[in-house]
Coordinates of C-alpha atoms in Angstrom, one line a residue:
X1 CA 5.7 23.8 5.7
X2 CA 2.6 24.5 3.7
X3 CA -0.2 25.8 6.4
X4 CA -4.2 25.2 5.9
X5 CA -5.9 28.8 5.9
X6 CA -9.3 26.3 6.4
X7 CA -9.7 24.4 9.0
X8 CA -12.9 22.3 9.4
X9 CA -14.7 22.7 12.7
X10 CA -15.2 18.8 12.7
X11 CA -11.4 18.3 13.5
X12 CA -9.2 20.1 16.2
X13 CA -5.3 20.8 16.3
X14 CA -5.1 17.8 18.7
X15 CA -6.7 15.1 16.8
X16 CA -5.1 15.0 13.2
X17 CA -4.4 12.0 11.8
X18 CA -2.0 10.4 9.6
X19 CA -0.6 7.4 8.7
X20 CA 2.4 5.1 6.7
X21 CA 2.3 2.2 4.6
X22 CA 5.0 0.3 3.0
X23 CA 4.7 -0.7 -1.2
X24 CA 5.5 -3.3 -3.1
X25 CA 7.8 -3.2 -6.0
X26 CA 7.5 -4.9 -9.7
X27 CA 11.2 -4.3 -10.7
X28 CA 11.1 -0.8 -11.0
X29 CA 9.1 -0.3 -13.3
X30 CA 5.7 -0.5 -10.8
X31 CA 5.1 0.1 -7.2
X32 CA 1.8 -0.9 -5.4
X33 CA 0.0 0.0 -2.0
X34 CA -2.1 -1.9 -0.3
X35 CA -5.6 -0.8 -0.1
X36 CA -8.5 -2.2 1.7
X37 CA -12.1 -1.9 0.0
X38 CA -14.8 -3.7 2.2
X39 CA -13.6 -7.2 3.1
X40 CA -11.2 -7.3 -0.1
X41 CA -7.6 -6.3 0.5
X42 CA -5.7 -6.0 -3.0
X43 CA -2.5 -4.0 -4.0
X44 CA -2.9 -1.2 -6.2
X45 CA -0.9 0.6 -8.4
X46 CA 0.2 3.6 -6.8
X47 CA -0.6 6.6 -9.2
X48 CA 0.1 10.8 -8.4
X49 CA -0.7 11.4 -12.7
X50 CA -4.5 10.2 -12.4
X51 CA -7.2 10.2 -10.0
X52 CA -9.3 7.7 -9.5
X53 CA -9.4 4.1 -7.7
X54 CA -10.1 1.3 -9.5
X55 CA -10.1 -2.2 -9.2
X56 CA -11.2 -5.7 -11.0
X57 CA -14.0 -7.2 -10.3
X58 CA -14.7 -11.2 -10.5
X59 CA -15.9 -10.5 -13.9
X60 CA -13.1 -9.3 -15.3
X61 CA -11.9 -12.5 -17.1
X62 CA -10.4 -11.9 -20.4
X63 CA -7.9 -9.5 -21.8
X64 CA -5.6 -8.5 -19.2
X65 CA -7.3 -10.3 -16.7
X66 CA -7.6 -13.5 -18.4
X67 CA -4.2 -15.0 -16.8
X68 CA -3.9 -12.5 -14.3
X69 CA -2.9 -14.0 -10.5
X70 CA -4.2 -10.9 -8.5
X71 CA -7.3 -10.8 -6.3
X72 CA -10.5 -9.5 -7.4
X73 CA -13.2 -7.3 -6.0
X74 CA -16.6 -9.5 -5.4
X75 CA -19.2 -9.2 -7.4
X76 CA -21.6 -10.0 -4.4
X77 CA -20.2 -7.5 -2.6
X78 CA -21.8 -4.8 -5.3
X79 CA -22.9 -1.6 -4.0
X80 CA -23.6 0.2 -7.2
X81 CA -24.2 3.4 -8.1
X82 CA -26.1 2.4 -11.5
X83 CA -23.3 4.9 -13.2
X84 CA -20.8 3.0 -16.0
X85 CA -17.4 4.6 -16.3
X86 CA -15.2 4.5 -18.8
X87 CA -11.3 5.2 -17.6
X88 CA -7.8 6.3 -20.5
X89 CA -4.5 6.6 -19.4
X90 CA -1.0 7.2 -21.4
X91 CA -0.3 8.8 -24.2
X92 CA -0.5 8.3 -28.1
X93 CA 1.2 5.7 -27.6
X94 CA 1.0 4.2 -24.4
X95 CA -2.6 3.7 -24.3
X96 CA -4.8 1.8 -22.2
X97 CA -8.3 2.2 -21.1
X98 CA -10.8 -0.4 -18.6
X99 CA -14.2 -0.1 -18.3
X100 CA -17.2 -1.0 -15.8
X101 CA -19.6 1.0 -12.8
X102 CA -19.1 2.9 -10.5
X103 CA -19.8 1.7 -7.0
X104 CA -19.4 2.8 -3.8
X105 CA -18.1 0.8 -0.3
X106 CA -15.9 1.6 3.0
X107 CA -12.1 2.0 1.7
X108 CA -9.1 1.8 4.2
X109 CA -5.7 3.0 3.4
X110 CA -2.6 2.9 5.9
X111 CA -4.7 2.6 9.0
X112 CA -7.4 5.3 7.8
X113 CA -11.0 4.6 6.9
X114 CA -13.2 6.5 4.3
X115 CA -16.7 5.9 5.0
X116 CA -19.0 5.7 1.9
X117 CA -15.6 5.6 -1.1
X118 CA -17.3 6.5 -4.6
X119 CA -14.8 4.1 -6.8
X120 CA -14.5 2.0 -10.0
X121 CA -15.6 -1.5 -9.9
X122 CA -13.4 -2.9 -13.2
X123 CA -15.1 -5.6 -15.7
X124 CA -13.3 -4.5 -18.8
X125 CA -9.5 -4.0 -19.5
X126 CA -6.3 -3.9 -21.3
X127 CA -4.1 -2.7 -19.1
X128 CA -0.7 -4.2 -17.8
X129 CA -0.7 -3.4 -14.5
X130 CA -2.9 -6.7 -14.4
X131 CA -0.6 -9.5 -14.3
X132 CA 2.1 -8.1 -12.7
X133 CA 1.0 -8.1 -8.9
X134 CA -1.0 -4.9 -9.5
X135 CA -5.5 -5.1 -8.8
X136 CA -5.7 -2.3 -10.0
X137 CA -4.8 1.7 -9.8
X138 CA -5.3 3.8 -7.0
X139 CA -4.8 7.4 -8.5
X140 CA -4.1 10.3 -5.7
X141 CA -4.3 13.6 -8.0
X142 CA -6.7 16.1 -7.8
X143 CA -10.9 16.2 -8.0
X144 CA -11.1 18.2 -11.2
X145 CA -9.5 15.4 -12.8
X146 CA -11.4 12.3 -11.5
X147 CA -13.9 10.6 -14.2
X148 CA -15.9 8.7 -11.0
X149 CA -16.6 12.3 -9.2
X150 CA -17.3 13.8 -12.9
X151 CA -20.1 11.2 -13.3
X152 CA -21.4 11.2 -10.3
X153 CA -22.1 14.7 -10.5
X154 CA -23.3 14.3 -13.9
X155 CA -26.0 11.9 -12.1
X156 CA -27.5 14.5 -9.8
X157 CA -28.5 17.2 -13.1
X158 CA -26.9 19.2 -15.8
X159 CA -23.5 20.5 -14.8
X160 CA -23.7 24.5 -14.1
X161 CA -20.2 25.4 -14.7
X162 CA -18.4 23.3 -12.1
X163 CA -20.7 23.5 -9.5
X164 CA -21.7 20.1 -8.7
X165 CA -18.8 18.6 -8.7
X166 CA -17.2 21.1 -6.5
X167 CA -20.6 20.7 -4.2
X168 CA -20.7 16.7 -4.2
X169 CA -16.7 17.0 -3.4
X170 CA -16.9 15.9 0.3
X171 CA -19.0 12.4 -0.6
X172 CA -18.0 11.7 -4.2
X173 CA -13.8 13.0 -4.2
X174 CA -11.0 10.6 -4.6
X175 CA -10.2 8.9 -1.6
X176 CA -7.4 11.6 0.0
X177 CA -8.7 14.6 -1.4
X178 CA -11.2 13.6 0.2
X179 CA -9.2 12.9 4.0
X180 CA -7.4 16.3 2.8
X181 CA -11.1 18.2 3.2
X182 CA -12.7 16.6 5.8
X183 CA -10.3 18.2 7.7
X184 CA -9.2 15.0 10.0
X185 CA -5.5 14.7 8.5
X186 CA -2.8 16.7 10.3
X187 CA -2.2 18.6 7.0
X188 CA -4.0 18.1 4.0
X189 CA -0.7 16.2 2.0
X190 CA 1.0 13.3 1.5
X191 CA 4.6 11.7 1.0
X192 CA 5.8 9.4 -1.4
X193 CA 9.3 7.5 -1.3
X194 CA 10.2 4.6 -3.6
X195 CA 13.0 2.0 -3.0
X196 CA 15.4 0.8 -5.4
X197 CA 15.3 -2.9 -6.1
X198 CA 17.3 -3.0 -9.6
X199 CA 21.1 -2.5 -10.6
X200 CA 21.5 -1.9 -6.9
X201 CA 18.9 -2.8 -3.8
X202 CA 18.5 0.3 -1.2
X203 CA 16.4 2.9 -0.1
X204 CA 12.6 2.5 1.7
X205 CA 9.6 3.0 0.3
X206 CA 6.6 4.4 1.7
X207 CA 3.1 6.3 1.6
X208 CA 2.8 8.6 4.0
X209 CA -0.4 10.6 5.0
X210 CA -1.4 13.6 6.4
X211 CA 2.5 14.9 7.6
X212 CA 6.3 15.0 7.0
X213 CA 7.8 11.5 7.8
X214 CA 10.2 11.5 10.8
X215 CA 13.7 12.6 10.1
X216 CA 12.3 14.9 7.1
X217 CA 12.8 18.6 8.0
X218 CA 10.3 20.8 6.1
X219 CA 13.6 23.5 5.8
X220 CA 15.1 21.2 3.5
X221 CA 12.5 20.8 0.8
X222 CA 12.3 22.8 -2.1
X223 CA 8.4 23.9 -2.8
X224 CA 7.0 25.1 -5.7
X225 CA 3.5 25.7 -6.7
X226 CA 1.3 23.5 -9.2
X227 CA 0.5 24.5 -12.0
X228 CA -2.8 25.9 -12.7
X229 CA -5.1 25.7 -15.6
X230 CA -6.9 28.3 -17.2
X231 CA -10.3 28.1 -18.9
X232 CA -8.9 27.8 -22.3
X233 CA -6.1 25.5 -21.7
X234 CA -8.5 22.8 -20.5
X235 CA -9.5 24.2 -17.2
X236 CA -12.8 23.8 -15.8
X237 CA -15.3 27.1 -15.2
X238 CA -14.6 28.6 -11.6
X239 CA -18.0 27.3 -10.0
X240 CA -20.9 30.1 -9.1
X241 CA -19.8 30.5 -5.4
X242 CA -16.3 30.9 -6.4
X243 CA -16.1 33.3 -9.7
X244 CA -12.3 34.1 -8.7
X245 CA -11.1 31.0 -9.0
X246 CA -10.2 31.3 -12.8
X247 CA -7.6 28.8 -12.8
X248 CA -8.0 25.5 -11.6
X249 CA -5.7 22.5 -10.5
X250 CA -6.0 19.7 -12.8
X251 CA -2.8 17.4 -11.8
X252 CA 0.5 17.4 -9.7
X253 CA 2.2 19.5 -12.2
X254 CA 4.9 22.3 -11.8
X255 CA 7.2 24.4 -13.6
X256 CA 10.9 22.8 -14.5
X257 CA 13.9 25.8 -14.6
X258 CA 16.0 23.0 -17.2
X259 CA 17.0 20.1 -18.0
X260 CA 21.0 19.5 -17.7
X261 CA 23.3 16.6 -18.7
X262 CA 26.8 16.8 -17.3
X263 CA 26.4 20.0 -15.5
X264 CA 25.3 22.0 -19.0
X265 CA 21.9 22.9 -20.1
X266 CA 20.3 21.2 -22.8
X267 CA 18.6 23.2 -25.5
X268 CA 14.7 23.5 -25.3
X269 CA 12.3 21.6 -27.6
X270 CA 11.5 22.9 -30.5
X271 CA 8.3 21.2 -31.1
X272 CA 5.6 23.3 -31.2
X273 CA 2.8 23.3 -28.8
X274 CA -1.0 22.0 -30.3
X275 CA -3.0 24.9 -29.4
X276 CA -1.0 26.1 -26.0
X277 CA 2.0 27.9 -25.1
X278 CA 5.0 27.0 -26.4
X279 CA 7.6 28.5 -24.2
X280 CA 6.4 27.4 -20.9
X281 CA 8.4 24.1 -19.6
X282 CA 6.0 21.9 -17.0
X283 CA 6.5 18.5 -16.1
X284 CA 4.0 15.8 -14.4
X285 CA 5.3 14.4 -11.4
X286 CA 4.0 10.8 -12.2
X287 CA 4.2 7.6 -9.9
X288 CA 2.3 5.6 -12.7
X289 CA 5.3 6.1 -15.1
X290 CA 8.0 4.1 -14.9
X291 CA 10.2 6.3 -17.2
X292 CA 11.3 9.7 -17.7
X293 CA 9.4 11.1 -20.8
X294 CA 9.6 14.4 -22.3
X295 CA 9.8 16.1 -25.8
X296 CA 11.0 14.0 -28.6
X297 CA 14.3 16.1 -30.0
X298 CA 15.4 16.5 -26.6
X299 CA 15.3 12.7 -25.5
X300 CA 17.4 12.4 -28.8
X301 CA 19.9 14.8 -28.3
X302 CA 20.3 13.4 -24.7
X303 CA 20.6 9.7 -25.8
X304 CA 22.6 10.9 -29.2
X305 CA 25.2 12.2 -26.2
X306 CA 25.2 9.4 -23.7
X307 CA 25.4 6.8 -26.7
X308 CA 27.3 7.2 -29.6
X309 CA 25.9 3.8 -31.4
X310 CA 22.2 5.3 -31.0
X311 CA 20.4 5.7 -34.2
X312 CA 16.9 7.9 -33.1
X313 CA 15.5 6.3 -36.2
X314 CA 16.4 3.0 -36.6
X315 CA 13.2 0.5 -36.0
X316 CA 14.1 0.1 -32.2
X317 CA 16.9 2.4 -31.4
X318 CA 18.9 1.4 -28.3
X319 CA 21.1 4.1 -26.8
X320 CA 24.0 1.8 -24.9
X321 CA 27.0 2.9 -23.0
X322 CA 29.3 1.2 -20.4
X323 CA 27.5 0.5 -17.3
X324 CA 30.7 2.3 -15.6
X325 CA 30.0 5.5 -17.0
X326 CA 28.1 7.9 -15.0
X327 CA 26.4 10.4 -16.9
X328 CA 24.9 12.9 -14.8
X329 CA 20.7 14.3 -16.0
X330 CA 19.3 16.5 -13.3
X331 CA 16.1 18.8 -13.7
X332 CA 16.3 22.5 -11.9
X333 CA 13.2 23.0 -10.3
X334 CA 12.8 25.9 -8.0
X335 CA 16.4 27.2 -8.7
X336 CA 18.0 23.9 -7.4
X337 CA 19.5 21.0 -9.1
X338 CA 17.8 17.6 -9.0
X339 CA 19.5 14.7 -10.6
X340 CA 18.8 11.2 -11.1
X341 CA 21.1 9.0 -9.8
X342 CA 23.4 7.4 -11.7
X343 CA 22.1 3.3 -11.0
X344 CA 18.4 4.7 -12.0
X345 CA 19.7 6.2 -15.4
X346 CA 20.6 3.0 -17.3
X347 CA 19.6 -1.3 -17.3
X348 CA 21.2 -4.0 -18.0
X349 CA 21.4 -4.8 -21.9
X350 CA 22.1 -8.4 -22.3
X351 CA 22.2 -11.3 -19.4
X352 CA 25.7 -12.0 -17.9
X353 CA 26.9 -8.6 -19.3
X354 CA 28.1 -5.7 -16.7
X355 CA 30.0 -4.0 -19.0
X356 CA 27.5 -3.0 -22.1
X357 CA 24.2 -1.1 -20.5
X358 CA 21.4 1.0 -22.4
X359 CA 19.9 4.1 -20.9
X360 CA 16.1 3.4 -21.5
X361 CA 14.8 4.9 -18.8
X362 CA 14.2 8.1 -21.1
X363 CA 11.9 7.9 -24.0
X364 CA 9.8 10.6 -25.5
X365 CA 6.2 11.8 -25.1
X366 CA 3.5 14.2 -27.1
X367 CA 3.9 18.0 -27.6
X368 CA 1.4 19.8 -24.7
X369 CA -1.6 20.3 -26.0
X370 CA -5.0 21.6 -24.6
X371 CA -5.9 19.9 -21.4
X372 CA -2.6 18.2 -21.0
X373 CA 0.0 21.5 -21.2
X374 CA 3.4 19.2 -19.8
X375 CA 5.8 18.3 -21.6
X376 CA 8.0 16.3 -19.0
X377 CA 6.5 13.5 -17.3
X378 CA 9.2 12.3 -14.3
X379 CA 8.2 8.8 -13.1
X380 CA 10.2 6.5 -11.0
X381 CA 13.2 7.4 -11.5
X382 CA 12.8 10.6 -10.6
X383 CA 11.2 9.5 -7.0
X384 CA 13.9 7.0 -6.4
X385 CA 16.1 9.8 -6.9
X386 CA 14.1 12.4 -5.0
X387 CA 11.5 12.5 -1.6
X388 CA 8.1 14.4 -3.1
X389 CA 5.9 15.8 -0.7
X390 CA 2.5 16.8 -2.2
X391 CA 0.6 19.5 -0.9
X392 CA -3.6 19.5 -1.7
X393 CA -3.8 22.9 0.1
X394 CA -7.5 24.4 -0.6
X395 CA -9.3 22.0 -2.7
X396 CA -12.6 24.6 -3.1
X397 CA -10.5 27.8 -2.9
X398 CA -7.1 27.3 -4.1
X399 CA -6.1 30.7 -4.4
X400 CA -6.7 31.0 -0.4
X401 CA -4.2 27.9 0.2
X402 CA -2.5 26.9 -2.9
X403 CA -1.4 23.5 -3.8
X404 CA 2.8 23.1 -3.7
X405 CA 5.1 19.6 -4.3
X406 CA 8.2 19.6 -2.4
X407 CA 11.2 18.3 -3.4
X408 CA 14.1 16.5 -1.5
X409 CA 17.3 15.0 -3.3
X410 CA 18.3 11.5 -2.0
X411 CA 21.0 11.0 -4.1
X412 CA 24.0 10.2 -2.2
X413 CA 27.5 12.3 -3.2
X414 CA 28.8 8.5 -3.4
X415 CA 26.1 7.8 -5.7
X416 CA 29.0 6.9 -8.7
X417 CA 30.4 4.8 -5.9
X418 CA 27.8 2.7 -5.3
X419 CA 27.1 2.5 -9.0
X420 CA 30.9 0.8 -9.0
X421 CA 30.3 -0.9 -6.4
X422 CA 26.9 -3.0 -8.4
X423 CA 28.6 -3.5 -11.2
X424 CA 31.2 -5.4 -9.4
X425 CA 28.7 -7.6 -7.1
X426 CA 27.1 -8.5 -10.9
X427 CA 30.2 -9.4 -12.2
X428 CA 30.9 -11.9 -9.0
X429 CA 27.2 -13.6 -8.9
X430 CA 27.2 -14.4 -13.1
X431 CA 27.2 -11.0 -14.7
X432 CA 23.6 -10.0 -13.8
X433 CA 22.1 -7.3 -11.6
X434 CA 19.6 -8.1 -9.1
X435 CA 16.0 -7.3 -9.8
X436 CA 13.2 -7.8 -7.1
X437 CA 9.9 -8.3 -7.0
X438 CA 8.9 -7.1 -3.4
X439 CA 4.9 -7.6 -3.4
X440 CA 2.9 -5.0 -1.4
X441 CA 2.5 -5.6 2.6
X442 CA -1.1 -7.0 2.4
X443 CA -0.7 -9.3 5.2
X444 CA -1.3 -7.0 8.6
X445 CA -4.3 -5.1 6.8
X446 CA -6.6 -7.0 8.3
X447 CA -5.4 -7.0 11.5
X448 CA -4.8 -3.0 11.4
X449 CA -6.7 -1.0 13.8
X450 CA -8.3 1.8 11.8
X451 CA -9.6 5.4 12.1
X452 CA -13.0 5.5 10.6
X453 CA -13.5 8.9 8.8
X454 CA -17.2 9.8 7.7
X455 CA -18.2 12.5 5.1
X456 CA -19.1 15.5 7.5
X457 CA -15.4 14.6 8.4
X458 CA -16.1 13.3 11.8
X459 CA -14.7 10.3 12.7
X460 CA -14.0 7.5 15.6
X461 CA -10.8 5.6 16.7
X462 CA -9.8 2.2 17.6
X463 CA -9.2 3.1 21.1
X464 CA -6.5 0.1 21.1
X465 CA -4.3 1.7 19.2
X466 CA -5.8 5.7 18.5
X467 CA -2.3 7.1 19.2
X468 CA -0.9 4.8 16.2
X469 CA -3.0 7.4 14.3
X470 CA -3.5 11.0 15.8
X471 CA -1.0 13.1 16.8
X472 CA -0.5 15.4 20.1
X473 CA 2.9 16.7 18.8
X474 CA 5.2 16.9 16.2
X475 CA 6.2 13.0 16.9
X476 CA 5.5 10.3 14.8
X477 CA 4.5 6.7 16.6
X478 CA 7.0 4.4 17.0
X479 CA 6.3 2.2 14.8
X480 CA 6.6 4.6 11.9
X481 CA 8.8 6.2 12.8
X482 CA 11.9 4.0 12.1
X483 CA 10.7 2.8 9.4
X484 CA 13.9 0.6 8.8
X485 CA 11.7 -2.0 6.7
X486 CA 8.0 -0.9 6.4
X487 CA 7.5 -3.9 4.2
X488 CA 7.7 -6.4 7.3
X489 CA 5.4 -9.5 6.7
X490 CA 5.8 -9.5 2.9
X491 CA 8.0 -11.5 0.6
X492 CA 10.9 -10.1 -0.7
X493 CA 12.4 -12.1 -4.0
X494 CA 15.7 -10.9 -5.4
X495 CA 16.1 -12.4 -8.8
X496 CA 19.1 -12.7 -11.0
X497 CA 17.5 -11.3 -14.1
X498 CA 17.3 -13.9 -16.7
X499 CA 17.3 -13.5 -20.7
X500 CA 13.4 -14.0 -20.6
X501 CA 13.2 -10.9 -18.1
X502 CA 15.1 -8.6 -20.5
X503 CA 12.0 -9.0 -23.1
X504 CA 9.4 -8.6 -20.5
X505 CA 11.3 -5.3 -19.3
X506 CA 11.2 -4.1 -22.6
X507 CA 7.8 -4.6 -23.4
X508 CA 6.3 -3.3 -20.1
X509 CA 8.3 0.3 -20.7
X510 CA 7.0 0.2 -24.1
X511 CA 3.6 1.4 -22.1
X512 CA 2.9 3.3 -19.2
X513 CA 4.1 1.6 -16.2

């Protein structure tokens, strides 16, 4: 497993921490984590392609919030920073943006407590995520990207290269950068794993902090590094104290071998670049994507393959197939294979059909361009198809410690199988496949015993339950460490998927969830 060449003198090897949560899950298409933010416990949507936290305020009453069902941060509860924010995400076409101030209370997440969390207090917004059981977005990518620590630091002076921001790091980071520099997590990383709830309920899914989860072998991950930007693909100046560090991490990003359908490579894009390299092949490793995008002529000579009624240029081209057949897309990464499983390829076309599917889980995205150099983005899908391990390494440094993903497959060799195996339960309960709406486990939050974790990274413990949260070996605690169904306490709906929910599907993968 990655190593820490730094380790803070405020934590020693016998009082790491880390912890697990379970998520909720929208169908699929979004999966939320519940996050505590003074005495307001919401569910958030759980992002690795942006930064920062954000939620809605009481405020927030129109737009997306106008009918939304989701609890809202108190406006009595302000502690402001008197800095506005404004936040984008998605692409040309996938846009959406929300607005407000930046404000700063205690935040707890999976048992751990960040004293002092800069975040963004939401008035303002068009984004989705809203009215589908999500408060908001809590992003977990790197510092260099995060609009709340860029502002902050703005606050204190003119920027001098990249010096304040790398200097106001420990108090004004994302949350678990943050926890990864303070030096009081076991390793500075976390896990993600997403459950299936659609064509075929299985899996677990779970945020893990600060280590492997139990039963995962750091031998059998693949690790790559992240990519790293230079100055004049959008990367920031190396600060003053660090005039080596000429390339810096903006997002979980890595370098993709191919892309393969049925075992055979797929031709490169020809689409140029907008101002960057052509020829290098990255993709985003994206949580807050509920698709698999990437360049335009290869998502059409993929679904021009699967489908042989798909028309790329009819006014909504739908690329359908027979549910039974499995077609097989993997992405080599590291020099090993890593396919999506068959049941997270395709969706069902038309209530009360198991026979006719469409595989619109693959859509395309913008050429790279400066600042933004991928041109895969692999969202859910991909991580119901694959255990990611993401590695912060040296957030000041990183050429001391570099950052790294690792990948597991989970795709079971009976994956076709089970795929069969759906399609037939459908056909017997009315010709539709189950999709559940699993919200996020809120309810023991408040309840949880917590590790309080200051700036300086020192921090205090619960003493009723400390060993819930620090480790003295390699062993989780018991409680996570079968996690058989993480997502005890909440509700769990499995719906037959009605006509209605066909439209809403559509629409929602029309942006970025």
């Amino acid at each position: 497993m990655p190593s820490a060449t730094n380790t803070p003198p405020a934590a020693t090897a016998l009082q790491r921490i880390f912890g697990s949560t379970g998520l909720g899950n929208y169908l699929d298409l979004m999966y939320t984590v519940p996050v505590r933010l003074g005495e307001t416990i919401v569910p958030l949507h759980l992002d690795t392609g942006s930064s920062d936290l954000w939620v809605v305020s009481d405020h927030c009453t129109d737009k997306a919030c106008e009918d939304a069902q989701v609890d809202r941060y108190p406006s009595a509860s302000l502690h402001s920073t008197g800095v506005d924010i404004d936040l984008y995400y998605g692409d040309s076409t996938t846009g959406s943006y929300a607005s407000g101030v930046v404000c700063v209370d205690t935040v707890s997440l999976a048992g751990v407590t960040m004293l002092e969390q800069p975040f963004a207090l939401v008035n303002d917004t068009d984004n989705h995520i809203i009215g589908y059981n999500a408060a908001g977005i809590f992003g977990l990518s790197f510092p260099s990207a995060s609009r709340v620590q860029e502002e902050l630091a703005a606050k204190t002076g003119p920027l001098v290269q990249t010096d304040h921001v790398v200097q106001t790091s420990r108090q004004n980071a994302p949350l678990l950068p943050r926890l990864a520099m303070s030096g009081a997590m076991e390793l500075p990383m976390f896990t993600v794993q997403l459950h299936r709830g659609a064509i075929d309920r299985s899996g677990v899914g779970a945020l893990t902090l600060g280590k492997l989860p139990d039963g995962i072998e750091n031998s059998s991950l693949t690790w790559v590094p992240v990519r790293r930007y230079e100055i004049h693909e959008g990367g920031l100046h190396p600060p003053s104290f660090a005039a080596t560090e000429v390339r810096i991490v903006l997002r979980w990003e890595i370098d993709i071998d191919g892309v393969f359908l049925d075992g055979k490579r797929v031709g490169d894009s020809m689409i140029p670049a907008n101002g960057v390299d052509s020829e290098r092949v990255s993709a985003l490793i994206d949580t807050g994507n509920s698709v698999l995008r990437g360049p335009e002529d290869v998502v059409i000579d993929i679904l021009s393959s699967v489908s042989s009624s798909y028309d790329p240029y009819a006014p909504s081209p739908i690329a359908t197939l027979p549910c039974n057949m499995s077609r097989s897309l993997a992405f080599q990464i590291g020099g090993k294979m890593f396919p999506i499983d068959p049941r997270d390829f395709i969706s069902q076309l038309e209530a009360g059909n198991t026979r006719t599917c469409q595989a619109d889980n693959l859509v395309s995205t913008d050429p790279p361009t400066i600042g933004s150099l991928y041109r895969w983005s692999l969202g859910t899908p991909f991580f119901r198809s694959n255990f990611v391990a993401f590695y912060y390494g040296n957030l000041t440094h990183p050429s001391q410690d570099p950052p790294r993903i690792g990948f597991l497959s989970t795709v079971p060799d009976n994956a076709y199988q089970l795929l069969q195996d759906a399609i037939q339960n459908a056909t017997l309960h009315g010709g539709n496949f189950p999709y559940a709406v699993e919200p996020a486990p809120i309810a023991g939050v408040a309840s949880q015993s917590h590790i309080v974790v200051s700036p300086d990274g020192q921090y205090v413990m619960d003493t009723r339950r400390a060993q819930d949260h620090t480790s003295e070996s390699s062993e989780l605690p018991a409680d996570i460490k079968n996690p058989s169904n993480p997502n005890t306490g909440s509700v769990n709906t499995s719906i037959s998927i009605p006509l209605l929910l066909f439209n809403l599907l559509a629409f929602l993968r029309l942006f970025r969830l």
